[in-house]
Amino acid sequence: MHIIENGNAAAALGVKLCRASVIAAYPITPQTPLTEKLSEYVESGEMKAEYIPVESEHSALAVCIAASSAGARTFTATSANGLLYMHEQVQWASGARLPMVMCVVNRAVGAPWNVWNDQQDSISQRDTGWIQIYCADHQQIIDTVIKAYWLAEQVSIPVMVCYDGYILSHTFMPFDLPDQEQVDSFLPPFQPDYFLNPQDPANLNTVTLPDVRMDVRGELAHGYMEIRCLLQEDLRKALQTAAEAEKRFAGIFNRGADPYIEPYRCDDAEHVAVGLGSITYQMRVCVDQLRTEGIKIGVMGVRYYRPFPDEAIAAALKGKKGVIVVEKALSYGYEGALMSDLKSALYEHLAGTGSLPVVQNFIAGIGGREIRTDDLTQTLRAAAKGRVSKEPVWIGLRL
Amino acid sequence: MGTRNYRRKTSHSEHGAGDGGRTGSWRVERPVLDRNLCIPCKRNKEACFICWLFCPDVVISRTIPPTINLEYCKGCGICAEECPTKAITMVDEAKFAEEDKE
């Protein structure tokens, strides 16, 4: 059934369809309508879940961690400073291998105070051991939430579903609302590998010494380093599971594509613009314009940021003359984080082949600064002609 | 993934002596039992066992005489504090180290 709703509602509907049983969240702009919607569903009885109002984001995720440890399918959502306040628990959730889903409605972080969109919040959580997926429209938001639960529960790793504040969260767009029956067949009830049970008490995530130890059963138990290494190994393997999720989903819902990247007019392109989230769809308009001018350019959205699909990205960019990375976040003191990751993937897979493209970095839309399509087109046109600068270039800056 | 597999991907411990690692090396003072004062030893009966009940690391056995697993005893001294007949005294580990040298 096609409906017209905003991005936050798309996420809330996805969570409802996934039958999350414990929701704990603290409202923060632009995530607020998402949690309001979920509390309405719970209040009206449409959704059989516990909605736990908390006093902070740190507590929101702490509640989800506890509920997930007890075997519940949990959900939380946040933005910007809320996510940063949650940071300690974000690391905890992945270290504890809890398969939960969190929506991050991307917003700039303070100071200075700002409630508008950029992606500094979720990018700053890159190294927390969560899977990070970026959405470009409302259909992707609802579909990704559903896929995220399946993926998280397969690999026992939490998933962040990221989408741009306002640009997606508060705009209305038609999308297909999946049937409950179809979602149920895609996503079976959560069957945790382990959950807290008073009949069989255990300590979870206890102090782990630097070395391995004998446990009470006389088996060698892993030390901290082994546990952390397994998280890394399983995150890398999760790329494969993500492809399975996509295939399963396409089999039931008849839609889906490349799980990791979303290329547009890239096949014969000499230059490819790369980004995360809604800006990649805006760049499609620029690409269409530049194609009429005879510039062979395409655009590629990166959907999975962690685990980073380095092979897929390098394969897609092999033989291109130039790559233009347009980002709404920055690793302050160097360049965009996606820029660095992408260059490292190209070096790993293409070094010595003689087909390393020139890579340029542009920073756009920080703190909600309007990204005018004309400016973006002009940027891509100039970048396709040759290297503009060694340093990241800020689009629409008035300094 | 299976329960056992999952347990191995996280830090997971069950109740029992030493599931937090070889904590015996943390000890500064060692509990030493005087069997002449210990109630179950004196009466040769299953009685008292307050040391066993209070030990937070479950390293004291419910036997006659009670034994203390020094691999895992952190030397917290709760047993000595709780013993109603003061049969357990905490002795500086340095003393044992000197004895070992001799």
Short mmCIF file of C-alpha atoms in Angstrom, two decimals:
data_model
loop_
_atom_site.label_atom_id
_atom_site.label_comp_id
_atom_site.label_asym_id
_atom_site.label_seq_id
_atom_site.Cartn_x
_atom_site.Cartn_y
_atom_site.Cartn_z
CA MET A 1 0.00 0.00 0.00
CA HIS A 2 1.38 3.41 -0.96
CA ILE A 3 1.09 6.14 1.63
CA ILE A 4 2.37 9.70 1.92
CA GLU A 5 4.15 10.40 5.20
CA ASN A 6 7.24 12.08 6.58
CA GLY A 7 10.58 10.33 7.18
CA ASN A 8 10.15 10.06 10.94
CA ALA A 9 6.77 8.38 10.42
CA ALA A 10 8.37 5.99 7.92
CA ALA A 11 10.88 4.98 10.60
CA ALA A 12 8.15 4.63 13.26
CA LEU A 13 6.02 2.49 10.94
CA GLY A 14 9.06 0.30 10.28
CA VAL A 15 9.64 -0.20 14.01
CA LYS A 16 5.94 -1.03 14.50
CA LEU A 17 6.02 -3.58 11.67
CA CYS A 18 9.12 -5.16 13.25
CA ARG A 19 7.17 -5.62 16.51
CA ALA A 20 9.82 -4.03 18.72
CA SER A 21 8.81 -4.87 22.29
CA VAL A 22 10.75 -2.28 24.28
CA ILE A 23 11.20 1.34 23.20
CA ALA A 24 13.12 3.85 25.29
CA ALA A 25 13.89 7.28 23.91
CA TYR A 26 14.41 10.88 24.89
CA PRO A 27 13.01 13.49 22.50
CA ILE A 28 15.46 15.69 20.59
CA THR A 29 14.94 17.75 17.46
CA PRO A 30 14.63 16.53 14.66
CA GLN A 31 14.00 13.02 16.02
CA THR A 32 11.06 14.03 18.27
CA PRO A 33 8.14 13.20 15.90
CA LEU A 34 9.51 9.66 15.55
CA THR A 35 9.34 8.95 19.28
CA GLU A 36 5.99 10.76 19.57
CA LYS A 37 4.58 8.50 16.87
CA LEU A 38 5.85 5.38 18.63
CA SER A 39 4.44 6.46 21.99
CA GLU A 40 1.08 7.04 20.25
CA TYR A 41 1.15 3.52 18.81
CA VAL A 42 1.90 2.05 22.24
CA GLU A 43 -0.68 4.23 24.01
CA SER A 44 -3.45 3.32 21.56
CA GLY A 45 -2.60 -0.37 21.81
CA GLU A 46 -1.69 -0.57 18.11
CA MET A 47 1.73 -1.70 19.19
CA LYS A 48 2.25 -4.22 21.97
CA ALA A 49 5.38 -2.76 23.48
CA GLU A 50 6.73 -1.13 26.62
CA TYR A 51 7.41 2.55 26.00
CA ILE A 52 9.82 3.70 28.67
CA PRO A 53 10.19 7.47 29.01
CA VAL A 54 13.65 8.26 30.32
CA GLU A 55 15.44 11.36 31.58
CA SER A 56 18.31 11.26 29.09
CA GLU A 57 19.72 9.58 26.00
CA HIS A 58 22.32 7.82 28.13
CA SER A 59 19.46 6.19 30.06
CA ALA A 60 17.51 5.49 26.84
CA LEU A 61 20.27 3.28 25.53
CA ALA A 62 20.96 1.83 29.00
CA VAL A 63 17.31 0.71 29.13
CA CYS A 64 17.60 -0.83 25.65
CA ILE A 65 20.81 -2.61 26.67
CA ALA A 66 19.10 -4.11 29.73
CA ALA A 67 15.95 -5.05 27.81
CA SER A 68 17.94 -6.57 24.96
CA SER A 69 20.01 -8.58 27.47
CA ALA A 70 16.71 -9.94 28.78
CA GLY A 71 15.69 -11.02 25.28
CA ALA A 72 13.54 -8.10 24.06
CA ARG A 73 13.61 -6.57 20.58
CA THR A 74 14.46 -2.98 21.40
CA PHE A 75 14.45 0.39 19.66
CA THR A 76 15.73 3.86 20.38
CA ALA A 77 16.40 6.96 18.31
CA THR A 78 18.28 10.19 18.78
CA SER A 79 20.11 13.06 17.09
CA ALA A 80 23.23 15.19 17.51
CA ASN A 81 24.10 16.02 21.13
CA GLY A 82 21.75 13.28 22.32
CA LEU A 83 23.83 10.73 20.45
CA LEU A 84 27.01 12.20 21.89
CA TYR A 85 25.54 12.01 25.39
CA MET A 86 24.80 8.33 24.68
CA HIS A 87 28.34 7.65 23.46
CA GLU A 88 29.48 5.54 26.42
CA GLN A 89 26.46 3.24 26.11
CA VAL A 90 26.86 3.14 22.31
CA GLN A 91 30.24 1.47 22.80
CA TRP A 92 28.76 -0.78 25.49
CA ALA A 93 25.94 -2.07 23.26
CA SER A 94 28.30 -3.27 20.54
CA GLY A 95 30.84 -4.73 22.99
CA ALA A 96 27.96 -6.62 24.62
CA ARG A 97 26.91 -7.82 21.14
CA LEU A 98 23.29 -6.75 21.56
CA PRO A 99 21.28 -6.82 18.32
CA MET A 100 19.36 -3.56 18.66
CA VAL A 101 18.36 -0.91 16.15
CA MET A 102 18.72 2.86 16.64
CA CYS A 103 17.68 5.59 14.23
CA VAL A 104 20.00 8.59 14.10
CA VAL A 105 18.19 11.56 12.59
CA ASN A 106 21.27 13.47 11.46
CA ARG A 107 21.79 16.92 12.94
CA ALA A 108 24.75 19.23 13.53
CA VAL A 109 26.47 19.08 16.93
CA GLY A 110 27.18 22.04 19.21
CA ALA A 111 28.92 24.36 19.80
CA PRO A 112 27.59 26.65 18.47
CA TRP A 113 24.07 25.39 19.08
CA ASN A 114 22.34 24.31 15.90
CA VAL A 115 19.33 22.08 15.25
CA TRP A 116 19.67 21.74 11.48
CA ASN A 117 21.06 18.95 9.37
CA ASP A 118 24.56 17.68 8.80
CA GLN A 119 26.10 14.28 9.57
CA GLN A 120 28.76 15.12 12.13
CA ASP A 121 26.78 13.26 14.84
CA SER A 122 26.73 9.77 13.36
CA ILE A 123 30.12 10.11 11.64
CA SER A 124 31.64 10.84 15.05
CA GLN A 125 30.31 7.42 16.17
CA ARG A 126 32.04 5.64 13.30
CA ASP A 127 34.49 3.72 15.50
CA THR A 128 32.00 2.41 18.07
CA GLY A 129 31.57 -1.05 16.52
CA TRP A 130 28.01 -0.45 15.28
CA ILE A 131 26.82 -1.14 11.78
CA GLN A 132 25.98 2.20 10.13
CA ILE A 133 23.57 2.48 7.20
CA TYR A 134 22.63 5.76 5.46
CA CYS A 135 19.24 6.32 3.81
CA ALA A 136 18.49 8.57 0.85
CA ASP A 137 14.66 8.58 0.87
CA HIS A 138 11.61 7.49 2.86
CA GLN A 139 11.34 4.08 1.19
CA GLN A 140 14.91 3.38 2.21
CA ILE A 141 14.19 4.49 5.78
CA ILE A 142 11.32 2.05 6.34
CA ASP A 143 12.98 -0.78 4.40
CA THR A 144 16.32 -0.27 6.14
CA VAL A 145 14.75 -0.40 9.60
CA ILE A 146 13.20 -3.78 8.72
CA LYS A 147 16.42 -5.12 7.19
CA ALA A 148 18.43 -3.73 10.11
CA TYR A 149 16.58 -5.86 12.67
CA TRP A 150 17.19 -9.02 10.66
CA LEU A 151 20.83 -8.18 10.12
CA ALA A 152 21.45 -7.18 13.76
CA GLU A 153 19.89 -10.38 15.04
CA GLN A 154 21.86 -12.53 12.59
CA VAL A 155 25.25 -11.13 13.55
CA SER A 156 24.57 -9.94 17.13
CA ILE A 157 25.77 -6.43 16.35
CA PRO A 158 23.69 -3.26 16.82
CA VAL A 159 22.70 -1.19 13.79
CA MET A 160 22.41 2.59 13.37
CA VAL A 161 19.96 3.64 10.68
CA CYS A 162 20.94 7.20 9.72
CA TYR A 163 18.83 9.68 7.78
CA ASP A 164 19.09 13.42 7.27
CA GLY A 165 17.20 15.65 9.70
CA TYR A 166 14.42 17.79 8.14
CA ILE A 167 15.43 16.96 4.56
CA LEU A 168 14.07 13.45 5.14
CA SER A 169 12.68 13.48 8.68
CA HIS A 170 10.18 16.32 8.17
CA THR A 171 9.37 16.17 4.45
CA PHE A 172 6.49 14.15 3.04
CA MET A 173 7.01 11.62 0.31
CA PRO A 174 5.05 8.66 -1.07
CA PHE A 175 6.39 5.22 -0.22
CA ASP A 176 5.22 1.65 -0.08
CA LEU A 177 4.11 0.52 3.37
CA PRO A 178 4.94 -3.19 3.63
CA ASP A 179 2.23 -5.62 4.80
CA GLN A 180 2.54 -6.94 8.34
CA GLU A 181 2.38 -10.52 7.02
CA GLN A 182 5.27 -9.91 4.63
CA VAL A 183 7.37 -8.32 7.36
CA ASP A 184 6.59 -11.24 9.68
CA SER A 185 7.79 -13.68 7.05
CA PHE A 186 10.97 -11.65 6.55
CA LEU A 187 11.64 -11.08 10.24
CA PRO A 188 10.79 -13.99 12.56
CA PRO A 189 10.34 -13.31 16.28
CA PHE A 190 13.58 -12.44 18.06
CA GLN A 191 15.26 -15.55 19.40
CA PRO A 192 18.26 -14.37 21.38
CA ASP A 193 21.24 -16.68 21.59
CA TYR A 194 21.47 -15.86 25.24
CA PHE A 195 19.34 -13.87 27.63
CA LEU A 196 19.29 -13.16 31.34
CA ASN A 197 17.48 -15.90 33.18
CA PRO A 198 17.02 -15.89 36.98
CA GLN A 199 17.00 -19.73 36.92
CA ASP A 200 20.52 -19.72 35.50
CA PRO A 201 22.22 -16.62 36.85
CA ALA A 202 25.26 -15.12 35.18
CA ASN A 203 27.22 -11.91 35.09
CA LEU A 204 27.23 -10.21 31.69
CA ASN A 205 30.07 -8.02 30.49
CA THR A 206 32.06 -8.37 33.68
CA VAL A 207 35.59 -7.11 34.16
CA THR A 208 37.78 -8.90 31.67
CA LEU A 209 41.42 -9.15 32.52
CA PRO A 210 44.15 -8.48 29.96
CA ASP A 211 44.81 -12.21 29.65
CA VAL A 212 42.55 -15.21 29.00
CA ARG A 213 41.19 -17.15 32.00
CA MET A 214 39.70 -20.49 32.99
CA ASP A 215 35.97 -20.14 33.57
CA VAL A 216 33.92 -22.10 36.12
CA ARG A 217 33.33 -24.85 33.60
CA GLY A 218 37.06 -25.29 33.16
CA GLU A 219 36.97 -23.89 29.63
CA LEU A 220 39.37 -21.23 28.47
CA ALA A 221 37.41 -17.98 28.38
CA HIS A 222 38.41 -15.15 26.10
CA GLY A 223 40.19 -12.08 27.35
CA TYR A 224 39.28 -8.52 26.36
CA MET A 225 41.45 -8.61 23.25
CA GLU A 226 39.86 -11.82 21.90
CA ILE A 227 36.35 -10.43 22.48
CA ARG A 228 37.23 -7.18 20.68
CA CYS A 229 38.89 -9.03 17.80
CA LEU A 230 35.75 -11.16 17.32
CA LEU A 231 33.68 -7.97 17.07
CA GLN A 232 35.96 -6.74 14.29
CA GLU A 233 35.88 -10.11 12.49
CA ASP A 234 32.10 -10.36 12.76
CA LEU A 235 31.66 -6.78 11.55
CA ARG A 236 33.71 -7.54 8.46
CA LYS A 237 31.70 -10.75 7.89
CA ALA A 238 28.49 -8.74 8.35
CA LEU A 239 29.01 -7.36 4.83
CA GLN A 240 28.15 -10.81 3.54
CA THR A 241 25.12 -11.05 5.83
CA ALA A 242 24.01 -7.62 4.60
CA ALA A 243 23.98 -9.00 1.06
CA GLU A 244 21.85 -11.93 2.27
CA ALA A 245 19.46 -9.52 3.98
CA GLU A 246 19.08 -7.61 0.72
CA LYS A 247 18.43 -10.81 -1.24
CA ARG A 248 15.89 -12.13 1.26
CA PHE A 249 14.16 -8.75 1.31
CA ALA A 250 14.04 -8.53 -2.48
CA GLY A 251 12.58 -12.04 -2.61
CA ILE A 252 9.62 -11.02 -0.46
CA PHE A 253 9.09 -7.34 -1.31
CA ASN A 254 10.27 -7.29 -4.90
CA ARG A 255 12.58 -4.33 -4.44
CA GLY A 256 16.19 -3.88 -3.51
CA ALA A 257 19.50 -3.43 -5.23
CA ASP A 258 23.19 -3.42 -4.48
CA PRO A 259 23.32 -3.66 -0.69
CA TYR A 260 26.41 -1.50 -0.23
CA ILE A 261 26.40 1.22 -2.83
CA GLU A 262 23.85 2.96 -5.01
CA PRO A 263 25.38 3.94 -8.35
CA TYR A 264 23.58 6.25 -10.80
CA ARG A 265 24.85 6.75 -14.37
CA CYS A 266 28.25 5.41 -13.30
CA ASP A 267 28.83 2.72 -15.94
CA ASP A 268 30.35 4.95 -18.64
CA ALA A 269 31.25 7.80 -16.28
CA GLU A 270 34.75 9.28 -16.13
CA HIS A 271 33.99 11.09 -12.89
CA VAL A 272 31.90 9.88 -9.97
CA ALA A 273 30.50 12.00 -7.16
CA VAL A 274 30.23 10.10 -3.87
CA GLY A 275 28.25 10.86 -0.73
CA LEU A 276 26.11 9.57 2.13
CA GLY A 277 22.35 10.00 2.42
CA SER A 278 19.94 12.38 0.75
CA ILE A 279 22.60 14.55 -0.92
CA THR A 280 23.34 11.68 -3.31
CA TYR A 281 19.82 11.98 -4.75
CA GLN A 282 20.24 15.74 -5.08
CA MET A 283 23.47 15.11 -6.97
CA ARG A 284 21.54 12.98 -9.47
CA VAL A 285 19.91 16.20 -10.66
CA CYS A 286 23.36 17.78 -11.07
CA VAL A 287 24.59 14.73 -12.95
CA ASP A 288 21.62 14.84 -15.35
CA GLN A 289 22.38 18.52 -16.04
CA LEU A 290 26.13 17.92 -16.54
CA ARG A 291 25.42 14.98 -18.86
CA THR A 292 23.53 17.35 -21.19
CA GLU A 293 26.73 19.45 -21.28
CA GLY A 294 28.70 16.37 -22.36
CA ILE A 295 30.45 15.77 -19.03
CA LYS A 296 30.61 12.05 -18.35
CA ILE A 297 29.73 12.00 -14.68
CA GLY A 298 27.78 9.72 -12.35
CA VAL A 299 26.94 9.61 -8.65
CA MET A 300 27.36 6.86 -6.11
CA GLY A 301 25.64 6.73 -2.73
CA VAL A 302 27.43 4.77 -0.03
CA ARG A 303 24.78 2.95 2.00
CA TYR A 304 26.95 0.93 4.38
CA TYR A 305 29.53 3.11 6.06
CA ARG A 306 30.44 0.53 8.73
CA PRO A 307 31.36 -2.16 7.93
CA PHE A 308 32.98 -0.27 5.06
CA PRO A 309 32.33 -1.98 1.71
CA ASP A 310 35.86 -1.25 0.48
CA GLU A 311 35.89 -3.92 -2.24
CA ALA A 312 32.57 -2.86 -3.76
CA ILE A 313 33.60 0.79 -3.70
CA ALA A 314 37.02 0.18 -5.26
CA ALA A 315 35.47 -2.05 -7.94
CA ALA A 316 32.90 0.62 -8.80
CA LEU A 317 35.54 3.36 -9.04
CA LYS A 318 38.18 1.37 -10.90
CA GLY A 319 39.24 3.07 -14.12
CA LYS A 320 37.51 6.37 -13.30
CA LYS A 321 39.46 9.59 -13.86
CA GLY A 322 38.15 11.40 -10.83
CA VAL A 323 36.19 10.84 -7.65
CA ILE A 324 34.43 13.76 -5.97
CA VAL A 325 33.53 13.09 -2.33
CA VAL A 326 30.87 15.48 -1.04
CA GLU A 327 30.38 15.24 2.72
CA LYS A 328 28.24 16.77 5.45
CA ALA A 329 30.84 16.03 8.13
CA LEU A 330 34.53 16.47 8.72
CA SER A 331 37.29 14.81 10.70
CA TYR A 332 38.48 18.16 12.01
CA GLY A 333 42.16 18.70 11.42
CA TYR A 334 42.30 16.61 8.25
CA GLU A 335 39.44 15.94 5.82
CA GLY A 336 36.08 14.21 5.53
CA ALA A 337 36.02 10.76 7.15
CA LEU A 338 34.42 9.18 4.09
CA MET A 339 37.16 10.79 1.96
CA SER A 340 39.89 9.12 4.04
CA ASP A 341 38.14 5.74 4.09
CA LEU A 342 37.48 5.84 0.37
CA LYS A 343 41.08 6.75 -0.45
CA SER A 344 42.33 3.92 1.73
CA ALA A 345 40.02 1.46 -0.11
CA LEU A 346 41.31 2.70 -3.47
CA TYR A 347 44.92 2.39 -2.32
CA GLU A 348 44.31 -1.13 -1.01
CA HIS A 349 42.59 -2.43 -4.13
CA LEU A 350 43.95 -0.29 -6.98
CA ALA A 351 47.49 0.72 -6.02
CA GLY A 352 49.92 -0.38 -8.69
CA THR A 353 47.19 -0.99 -11.28
CA GLY A 354 47.76 2.42 -12.84
CA SER A 355 44.06 3.23 -12.47
CA LEU A 356 43.97 5.20 -9.24
CA PRO A 357 41.53 8.09 -9.74
CA VAL A 358 42.18 11.65 -8.53
CA VAL A 359 40.10 12.09 -5.37
CA GLN A 360 38.76 15.46 -4.23
CA ASN A 361 36.85 16.41 -1.11
CA PHE A 362 34.02 18.93 -0.74
CA ILE A 363 32.21 19.84 2.46
CA ALA A 364 28.58 20.95 2.15
CA GLY A 365 25.48 21.72 4.17
CA ILE A 366 27.20 22.02 7.56
CA GLY A 367 24.69 23.12 10.21
CA GLY A 368 21.89 23.08 7.63
CA ARG A 369 23.48 25.60 5.24
CA GLU A 370 21.35 25.32 2.13
CA ILE A 371 22.94 23.22 -0.59
CA ARG A 372 21.75 24.91 -3.77
CA THR A 373 21.59 22.48 -6.67
CA ASP A 374 23.17 25.14 -8.93
CA ASP A 375 26.14 25.47 -6.54
CA LEU A 376 26.50 21.72 -6.37
CA THR A 377 26.37 21.43 -10.17
CA GLN A 378 28.97 24.18 -10.50
CA THR A 379 31.21 22.38 -7.96
CA LEU A 380 30.98 19.06 -9.79
CA ARG A 381 31.57 20.81 -13.16
CA ALA A 382 34.75 22.47 -11.85
CA ALA A 383 35.97 19.30 -10.12
CA ALA A 384 35.48 17.27 -13.31
CA LYS A 385 37.78 19.71 -15.14
CA GLY A 386 40.67 19.19 -12.74
CA ARG A 387 41.79 19.28 -9.16
CA VAL A 388 40.36 22.31 -7.39
CA SER A 389 42.36 22.05 -4.16
CA LYS A 390 44.42 19.67 -2.08
CA GLU A 391 42.42 20.63 1.01
CA PRO A 392 38.67 20.02 1.44
CA VAL A 393 36.65 22.79 -0.25
CA TRP A 394 33.56 24.17 1.50
CA ILE A 395 30.57 24.65 -0.80
CA GLY A 396 28.38 27.73 -0.22
CA LEU A 397 30.81 29.22 2.31
CA ARG A 398 30.68 32.99 2.78
CA LEU A 399 33.90 33.73 4.59
CA MET B 1 25.36 -18.76 16.55
CA GLY B 2 24.48 -20.92 19.57
CA THR B 3 24.59 -20.04 23.24
CA ARG B 4 28.14 -21.28 23.83
CA ASN B 5 29.40 -19.39 20.82
CA TYR B 6 27.62 -16.24 21.89
CA ARG B 7 29.04 -16.48 25.41
CA ARG B 8 32.50 -16.60 23.89
CA LYS B 9 31.90 -13.39 21.95
CA THR B 10 31.20 -11.47 25.15
CA SER B 11 32.48 -11.36 28.68
CA HIS B 12 30.20 -13.77 30.48
CA SER B 13 30.74 -15.30 33.87
CA GLU B 14 28.79 -17.65 36.07
CA HIS B 15 28.87 -17.94 39.85
CA GLY B 16 31.77 -19.98 41.12
CA ALA B 17 35.31 -19.64 42.35
CA GLY B 18 37.60 -17.62 40.18
CA ASP B 19 35.36 -16.70 37.25
CA GLY B 20 36.82 -13.22 37.41
CA GLY B 21 40.38 -14.40 36.73
CA ARG B 22 43.30 -15.38 38.99
CA THR B 23 42.47 -12.81 41.59
CA GLY B 24 44.70 -14.42 44.22
CA SER B 25 47.57 -12.27 42.98
CA TRP B 26 45.70 -9.16 44.14
CA ARG B 27 45.97 -10.25 47.79
CA VAL B 28 47.90 -8.14 50.28
CA GLU B 29 46.84 -10.07 53.38
CA ARG B 30 46.22 -13.83 53.55
CA PRO B 31 43.47 -15.39 55.73
CA VAL B 32 44.90 -18.03 58.04
CA LEU B 33 42.57 -20.42 59.89
CA ASP B 34 43.20 -21.53 63.46
CA ARG B 35 41.56 -24.95 63.75
CA ASN B 36 41.62 -24.75 67.52
CA LEU B 37 39.15 -21.88 67.39
CA CYS B 38 37.08 -22.88 64.30
CA ILE B 39 33.62 -24.21 65.34
CA PRO B 40 33.20 -27.06 62.79
CA CYS B 41 36.78 -28.21 63.48
CA LYS B 42 36.34 -28.13 67.26
CA ARG B 43 32.98 -29.92 67.24
CA ASN B 44 33.71 -32.06 64.18
CA LYS B 45 30.19 -31.16 63.06
CA GLU B 46 28.70 -29.34 60.06
CA ALA B 47 28.07 -26.11 61.86
CA CYS B 48 28.65 -22.36 61.60
CA PHE B 49 30.26 -21.97 58.12
CA ILE B 50 29.73 -18.23 58.36
CA CYS B 51 33.04 -17.74 56.49
CA TRP B 52 31.71 -19.88 53.62
CA LEU B 53 28.43 -17.95 53.61
CA PHE B 54 30.04 -14.51 53.54
CA CYS B 55 32.94 -15.09 51.14
CA PRO B 56 32.06 -12.89 48.10
CA ASP B 57 34.34 -14.93 45.85
CA VAL B 58 33.01 -18.37 46.90
CA VAL B 59 36.54 -19.58 47.60
CA ILE B 60 35.88 -21.08 51.07
CA SER B 61 34.63 -24.67 51.12
CA ARG B 62 31.80 -25.96 53.30
CA THR B 63 33.97 -28.73 54.69
CA ILE B 64 35.67 -29.76 57.92
CA PRO B 65 38.04 -28.02 58.08
CA PRO B 66 36.94 -25.21 55.75
CA THR B 67 39.59 -24.68 53.05
CA ILE B 68 40.45 -21.41 51.36
CA ASN B 69 41.37 -21.44 47.67
CA LEU B 70 44.30 -19.04 47.56
CA GLU B 71 44.36 -19.03 43.73
CA TYR B 72 41.29 -16.83 43.83
CA CYS B 73 41.08 -15.38 47.35
CA LYS B 74 41.51 -11.60 46.97
CA GLY B 75 42.26 -11.20 50.67
CA CYS B 76 39.29 -8.94 51.37
CA GLY B 77 39.17 -10.08 54.99
CA ILE B 78 35.38 -10.41 55.24
CA CYS B 79 35.74 -14.00 56.55
CA ALA B 80 38.06 -12.83 59.33
CA GLU B 81 35.69 -10.01 60.20
CA GLU B 82 32.61 -12.28 60.33
CA CYS B 83 34.10 -15.32 62.11
CA PRO B 84 32.35 -15.43 65.53
CA THR B 85 35.33 -17.06 67.27
CA LYS B 86 38.03 -14.99 65.53
CA ALA B 87 39.49 -18.20 64.09
CA ILE B 88 40.66 -16.43 60.93
CA THR B 89 43.43 -13.82 61.04
CA MET B 90 44.71 -11.76 58.15
CA VAL B 91 48.47 -12.08 57.79
CA ASP B 92 50.69 -9.83 55.67
CA GLU B 93 51.60 -11.60 52.40
CA ALA B 94 55.14 -10.24 52.73
CA LYS B 95 55.63 -12.67 55.60
CA PHE B 96 54.88 -15.64 53.34
CA ALA B 97 57.13 -14.26 50.63
CA GLU B 98 60.01 -14.13 53.18
CA GLU B 99 59.25 -17.69 54.29
CA ASP B 100 59.33 -18.83 50.65
CA LYS B 101 62.80 -17.29 50.28
CA GLU B 102 64.03 -19.09 53.35
#
